[in-house]
Amino acid sequence: MKVFEEYAIASSISKVYGSELLDFVVDEAVQIFGGYGFHEDYPVARSYRDSRVNRIFEGNNAINRMLIIQMLMKRATSGALPLMQAGAKLRDEIMAGPSFEEPPGGDWAEEERILAGVKKVFLLVAGAALEKYRERLADHQEIVAALSDIVMESYAIESSLRRVQKAEAARGAASTSVMADAARVFLHDATDRIEVGARSTLAALLEGDMLRTQLAVLRRFLKRDPADTVTMRQRVSAAVLAGDRYPFEGR
């Protein structure tokens, strides 16, 4: 049971994120096939029909969202995860104001900075939720689900970055450039989703000057230059079309 508990959060994240992404993919596939997407003689219909059950069985996705935050808080209060210490450090950082230190360099420095900001956003919103509801947080499922979505997006961002960095170290930047495009597109899209979700959640938790202050902190944590995701998507699409397959196998 201790081993199961160690991986419970990651398992819930993978189940929810994977099943919901599958729904998106098969829905897009039906759109591409048009009316034939509903026809059993074509390959999309069965996937479209079958994908829906994944969000229900092997752990209902709504319940898994609750479980992610429940397990995080349980492990934080037991000391297994240093979330309390991270929250205290974040409060000190907010009080100190923006840092003017020169950020570290490197090809992925900007992405690592955004990832760090995303993690701070979770601590910011979770701190506000705990301060308002304390032990009654589990009763407010909309807030818990919003926190869970931030956790899942953060996990997926970091997983994609680590995968492409590992591939780049093994194979070189030139041969993994399309994978890098995909990772960067995902990072910016996911960060946009996190920002929207965090803003609406803070508005549900705070008001007045405190809300305005926390929204300013949110903008500071997620401040980033616009990225040309249109061109990056086109390069990824070209790689898929050129190989007529998923382009990242074996990497």
Short mmCIF file of C-alpha atoms in Angstrom, two decimals:
data_model
loop_
_atom_site.label_atom_id
_atom_site.label_comp_id
_atom_site.label_asym_id
_atom_site.label_seq_id
_atom_site.Cartn_x
_atom_site.Cartn_y
_atom_site.Cartn_z
CA MET A 1 0.00 0.00 0.00
CA LYS A 2 2.89 2.36 0.67
CA VAL A 3 4.16 1.77 -2.86
CA PHE A 4 0.68 2.36 -4.32
CA GLU A 5 0.37 5.57 -2.31
CA GLU A 6 3.73 6.78 -3.61
CA TYR A 7 2.39 6.75 -7.18
CA ALA A 8 -1.28 7.52 -6.51
CA ILE A 9 -1.04 11.19 -7.51
CA ALA A 10 0.90 10.52 -10.72
CA SER A 11 -1.46 7.67 -11.61
CA SER A 12 -4.54 9.85 -11.17
CA ILE A 13 -2.96 12.62 -13.23
CA SER A 14 -2.04 10.21 -16.03
CA LYS A 15 -5.50 8.63 -16.06
CA VAL A 16 -7.41 11.93 -16.14
CA TYR A 17 -5.11 13.76 -18.51
CA GLY A 18 -4.72 10.82 -20.88
CA SER A 19 -8.42 10.00 -21.11
CA GLU A 20 -9.44 13.62 -21.67
CA LEU A 21 -6.73 14.17 -24.27
CA LEU A 22 -7.90 11.01 -26.05
CA ASP A 23 -11.40 12.48 -26.20
CA PHE A 24 -9.99 15.62 -27.81
CA VAL A 25 -7.97 13.63 -30.36
CA VAL A 26 -10.81 11.38 -31.50
CA ASP A 27 -13.17 14.35 -31.69
CA GLU A 28 -10.69 16.11 -33.99
CA ALA A 29 -10.37 12.90 -36.02
CA VAL A 30 -14.14 12.81 -36.57
CA GLN A 31 -13.97 16.44 -37.67
CA ILE A 32 -11.30 15.56 -40.24
CA PHE A 33 -13.29 12.59 -41.58
CA GLY A 34 -16.50 14.59 -41.64
CA GLY A 35 -19.66 12.48 -41.97
CA TYR A 36 -17.53 9.40 -42.59
CA GLY A 37 -16.28 9.76 -39.02
CA PHE A 38 -19.58 8.25 -37.87
CA HIS A 39 -19.47 5.40 -40.40
CA GLU A 40 -18.33 2.03 -39.08
CA ASP A 41 -16.46 1.28 -42.33
CA TYR A 42 -13.95 3.97 -41.36
CA PRO A 43 -11.44 3.71 -38.50
CA VAL A 44 -12.52 6.70 -36.42
CA ALA A 45 -16.05 5.68 -35.46
CA ARG A 46 -15.08 2.96 -33.02
CA SER A 47 -12.47 5.13 -31.30
CA TYR A 48 -14.97 7.94 -30.96
CA ARG A 49 -17.58 5.59 -29.52
CA ASP A 50 -15.20 3.81 -27.15
CA SER A 51 -13.22 6.78 -25.83
CA ARG A 52 -16.01 8.18 -23.65
CA VAL A 53 -15.98 5.30 -21.17
CA ASN A 54 -12.37 6.00 -20.20
CA ARG A 55 -13.45 9.07 -18.23
CA ILE A 56 -15.75 6.88 -16.13
CA PHE A 57 -14.21 3.48 -15.53
CA GLU A 58 -10.92 2.69 -13.73
CA GLY A 59 -11.63 5.70 -11.53
CA ASN A 60 -14.13 8.38 -12.45
CA ASN A 61 -12.24 11.50 -13.56
CA ALA A 62 -14.15 13.78 -11.19
CA ILE A 63 -13.21 11.55 -8.26
CA ASN A 64 -9.59 11.38 -9.42
CA ARG A 65 -9.47 15.17 -9.46
CA MET A 66 -10.52 15.17 -5.81
CA LEU A 67 -8.00 12.44 -5.05
CA ILE A 68 -5.07 14.39 -6.53
CA ILE A 69 -5.53 17.30 -4.13
CA GLN A 70 -6.53 15.05 -1.23
CA MET A 71 -3.33 13.01 -1.57
CA LEU A 72 -1.18 16.12 -2.05
CA MET A 73 -2.51 17.65 1.15
CA LYS A 74 -2.18 14.37 3.03
CA ARG A 75 1.45 13.99 2.00
CA ALA A 76 2.15 17.65 2.72
CA THR A 77 0.77 17.48 6.27
CA SER A 78 2.69 14.25 6.94
CA GLY A 79 5.94 15.85 5.77
CA ALA A 80 6.36 13.50 2.81
CA LEU A 81 6.12 16.47 0.44
CA PRO A 82 7.63 19.85 1.41
CA LEU A 83 4.61 21.86 0.26
CA MET A 84 4.32 23.75 3.54
CA GLN A 85 7.94 24.85 3.33
CA ALA A 86 7.48 25.81 -0.31
CA GLY A 87 4.42 27.87 0.61
CA ALA A 88 6.33 29.69 3.35
CA LYS A 89 9.19 30.41 0.93
CA LEU A 90 6.70 31.72 -1.61
CA ARG A 91 5.19 34.14 0.90
CA ASP A 92 8.66 35.53 1.60
CA GLU A 93 9.28 35.91 -2.13
CA ILE A 94 6.00 37.76 -2.64
CA MET A 95 6.76 40.13 0.23
CA ALA A 96 10.25 40.78 -1.14
CA GLY A 97 8.91 41.83 -4.55
CA PRO A 98 10.36 41.09 -8.00
CA SER A 99 13.95 39.91 -8.20
CA PHE A 100 16.36 41.73 -10.52
CA GLU A 101 18.98 38.99 -10.48
CA GLU A 102 20.25 37.80 -13.85
CA PRO A 103 18.34 34.60 -14.71
CA PRO A 104 20.32 31.44 -15.58
CA GLY A 105 21.11 30.89 -19.24
CA GLY A 106 20.74 27.91 -21.54
CA ASP A 107 18.51 26.77 -24.40
CA TRP A 108 15.66 25.89 -22.04
CA ALA A 109 16.13 28.64 -19.46
CA GLU A 110 12.96 30.51 -20.39
CA GLU A 111 10.86 27.34 -20.33
CA GLU A 112 12.30 26.38 -16.94
CA ARG A 113 11.43 29.84 -15.62
CA ILE A 114 7.84 29.49 -16.85
CA LEU A 115 7.60 26.03 -15.28
CA ALA A 116 8.83 27.40 -11.96
CA GLY A 117 6.22 30.17 -12.21
CA VAL A 118 3.47 27.64 -12.89
CA LYS A 119 4.38 25.72 -9.73
CA LYS A 120 4.30 28.96 -7.75
CA VAL A 121 0.82 29.66 -9.10
CA PHE A 122 -0.41 26.39 -7.63
CA LEU A 123 1.02 27.33 -4.24
CA LEU A 124 -0.53 30.79 -4.52
CA VAL A 125 -4.03 29.53 -5.33
CA ALA A 126 -3.86 26.55 -2.95
CA GLY A 127 -2.74 28.86 -0.15
CA ALA A 128 -5.71 31.15 -0.73
CA ALA A 129 -8.08 28.17 -0.81
CA LEU A 130 -6.71 26.68 2.41
CA GLU A 131 -6.78 30.02 4.17
CA LYS A 132 -10.45 30.49 3.30
CA TYR A 133 -11.81 26.97 3.74
CA ARG A 134 -9.19 25.13 5.84
CA GLU A 135 -10.46 21.63 6.69
CA ARG A 136 -13.65 22.29 4.67
CA LEU A 137 -11.77 22.57 1.37
CA ALA A 138 -12.93 19.12 0.22
CA ASP A 139 -16.54 20.36 0.38
CA HIS A 140 -15.81 22.94 -2.35
CA GLN A 141 -15.38 20.68 -5.33
CA GLU A 142 -15.16 23.44 -7.96
CA ILE A 143 -12.12 24.88 -6.17
CA VAL A 144 -10.55 21.45 -5.68
CA ALA A 145 -11.08 20.60 -9.36
CA ALA A 146 -9.48 23.90 -10.42
CA LEU A 147 -6.46 23.20 -8.19
CA SER A 148 -6.25 19.71 -9.63
CA ASP A 149 -6.22 21.09 -13.17
CA ILE A 150 -3.27 23.34 -12.31
CA VAL A 151 -1.41 20.35 -10.83
CA MET A 152 -2.10 18.22 -13.91
CA GLU A 153 -1.00 20.92 -16.35
CA SER A 154 2.17 21.50 -14.33
CA TYR A 155 2.94 17.77 -14.30
CA ALA A 156 2.37 17.51 -18.06
CA ILE A 157 4.54 20.56 -18.78
CA GLU A 158 7.43 19.22 -16.76
CA SER A 159 7.09 15.72 -18.23
CA SER A 160 7.22 17.05 -21.79
CA LEU A 161 10.20 19.28 -21.03
CA ARG A 162 12.15 16.47 -19.39
CA ARG A 163 11.42 14.13 -22.28
CA VAL A 164 12.67 16.51 -24.94
CA GLN A 165 15.72 17.48 -22.87
CA LYS A 166 16.62 13.83 -22.45
CA ALA A 167 16.19 13.22 -26.19
CA GLU A 168 18.23 16.32 -27.01
CA ALA A 169 21.09 15.18 -24.77
CA ALA A 170 21.10 11.75 -26.42
CA ARG A 171 20.51 12.69 -30.05
CA GLY A 172 21.39 16.36 -30.42
CA ALA A 173 19.27 19.45 -30.90
CA ALA A 174 19.03 19.17 -34.68
CA SER A 175 17.38 15.75 -34.69
CA THR A 176 14.95 16.66 -31.90
CA SER A 177 13.92 20.11 -33.11
CA VAL A 178 10.36 19.05 -33.94
CA MET A 179 9.96 17.51 -30.50
CA ALA A 180 11.21 20.78 -29.03
CA ASP A 181 8.57 22.64 -31.05
CA ALA A 182 5.86 20.35 -29.70
CA ALA A 183 7.05 20.80 -26.12
CA ARG A 184 7.15 24.58 -26.43
CA VAL A 185 3.70 24.75 -28.01
CA PHE A 186 2.31 22.62 -25.22
CA LEU A 187 4.01 24.69 -22.55
CA HIS A 188 2.53 27.96 -23.80
CA ASP A 189 -0.94 26.51 -24.35
CA ALA A 190 -0.97 24.88 -20.90
CA THR A 191 0.32 28.03 -19.23
CA ASP A 192 -2.52 30.00 -20.83
CA ARG A 193 -5.01 27.49 -19.42
CA ILE A 194 -3.41 27.69 -15.98
CA GLU A 195 -3.55 31.48 -16.00
CA VAL A 196 -7.25 31.55 -16.90
CA GLY A 197 -8.12 28.90 -14.31
CA ALA A 198 -6.04 30.51 -11.57
CA ARG A 199 -7.57 33.94 -12.21
CA SER A 200 -11.14 32.66 -11.96
CA THR A 201 -10.34 30.59 -8.87
CA LEU A 202 -8.72 33.52 -7.08
CA ALA A 203 -11.80 35.59 -7.90
CA ALA A 204 -13.91 32.93 -6.16
CA LEU A 205 -11.68 33.01 -3.08
CA LEU A 206 -10.77 36.65 -2.62
CA GLU A 207 -12.15 40.13 -3.14
CA GLY A 208 -11.18 43.78 -3.08
CA ASP A 209 -7.57 44.82 -2.59
CA MET A 210 -6.46 41.30 -1.68
CA LEU A 211 -7.79 39.95 -4.97
CA ARG A 212 -6.11 42.70 -6.96
CA THR A 213 -2.82 42.07 -5.16
CA GLN A 214 -2.91 38.33 -5.78
CA LEU A 215 -3.83 38.83 -9.43
CA ALA A 216 -0.79 41.09 -9.80
CA VAL A 217 1.36 38.34 -8.27
CA LEU A 218 -0.19 35.83 -10.68
CA ARG A 219 0.73 38.02 -13.66
CA ARG A 220 4.27 38.37 -12.33
CA PHE A 221 4.72 34.60 -11.98
CA LEU A 222 3.44 33.88 -15.50
CA LYS A 223 4.94 36.86 -17.30
CA ARG A 224 6.42 35.67 -20.60
CA ASP A 225 7.09 36.84 -24.14
CA PRO A 226 4.62 35.74 -26.83
CA ALA A 227 5.69 32.62 -28.71
CA ASP A 228 5.05 31.93 -32.39
CA THR A 229 3.14 28.72 -31.76
CA VAL A 230 1.52 28.89 -35.20
CA THR A 231 4.85 28.33 -36.97
CA MET A 232 5.88 25.67 -34.44
CA ARG A 233 2.60 23.80 -35.00
CA GLN A 234 3.18 23.94 -38.74
CA ARG A 235 6.60 22.34 -38.33
CA VAL A 236 5.14 19.57 -36.18
CA SER A 237 2.35 19.00 -38.71
CA ALA A 238 4.86 18.83 -41.55
CA ALA A 239 6.83 16.16 -39.66
CA VAL A 240 3.67 14.10 -39.12
CA LEU A 241 2.71 14.38 -42.79
CA ALA A 242 6.23 13.58 -44.00
CA GLY A 243 6.40 10.39 -41.98
CA ASP A 244 2.69 9.61 -42.17
CA ARG A 245 2.87 8.64 -38.50
CA TYR A 246 3.47 9.86 -34.98
CA PRO A 247 6.88 11.52 -35.32
CA PHE A 248 8.41 10.87 -31.88
CA GLU A 249 8.60 7.07 -31.63
CA GLY A 250 11.87 5.75 -30.27
CA ARG A 251 12.95 9.12 -28.93
#
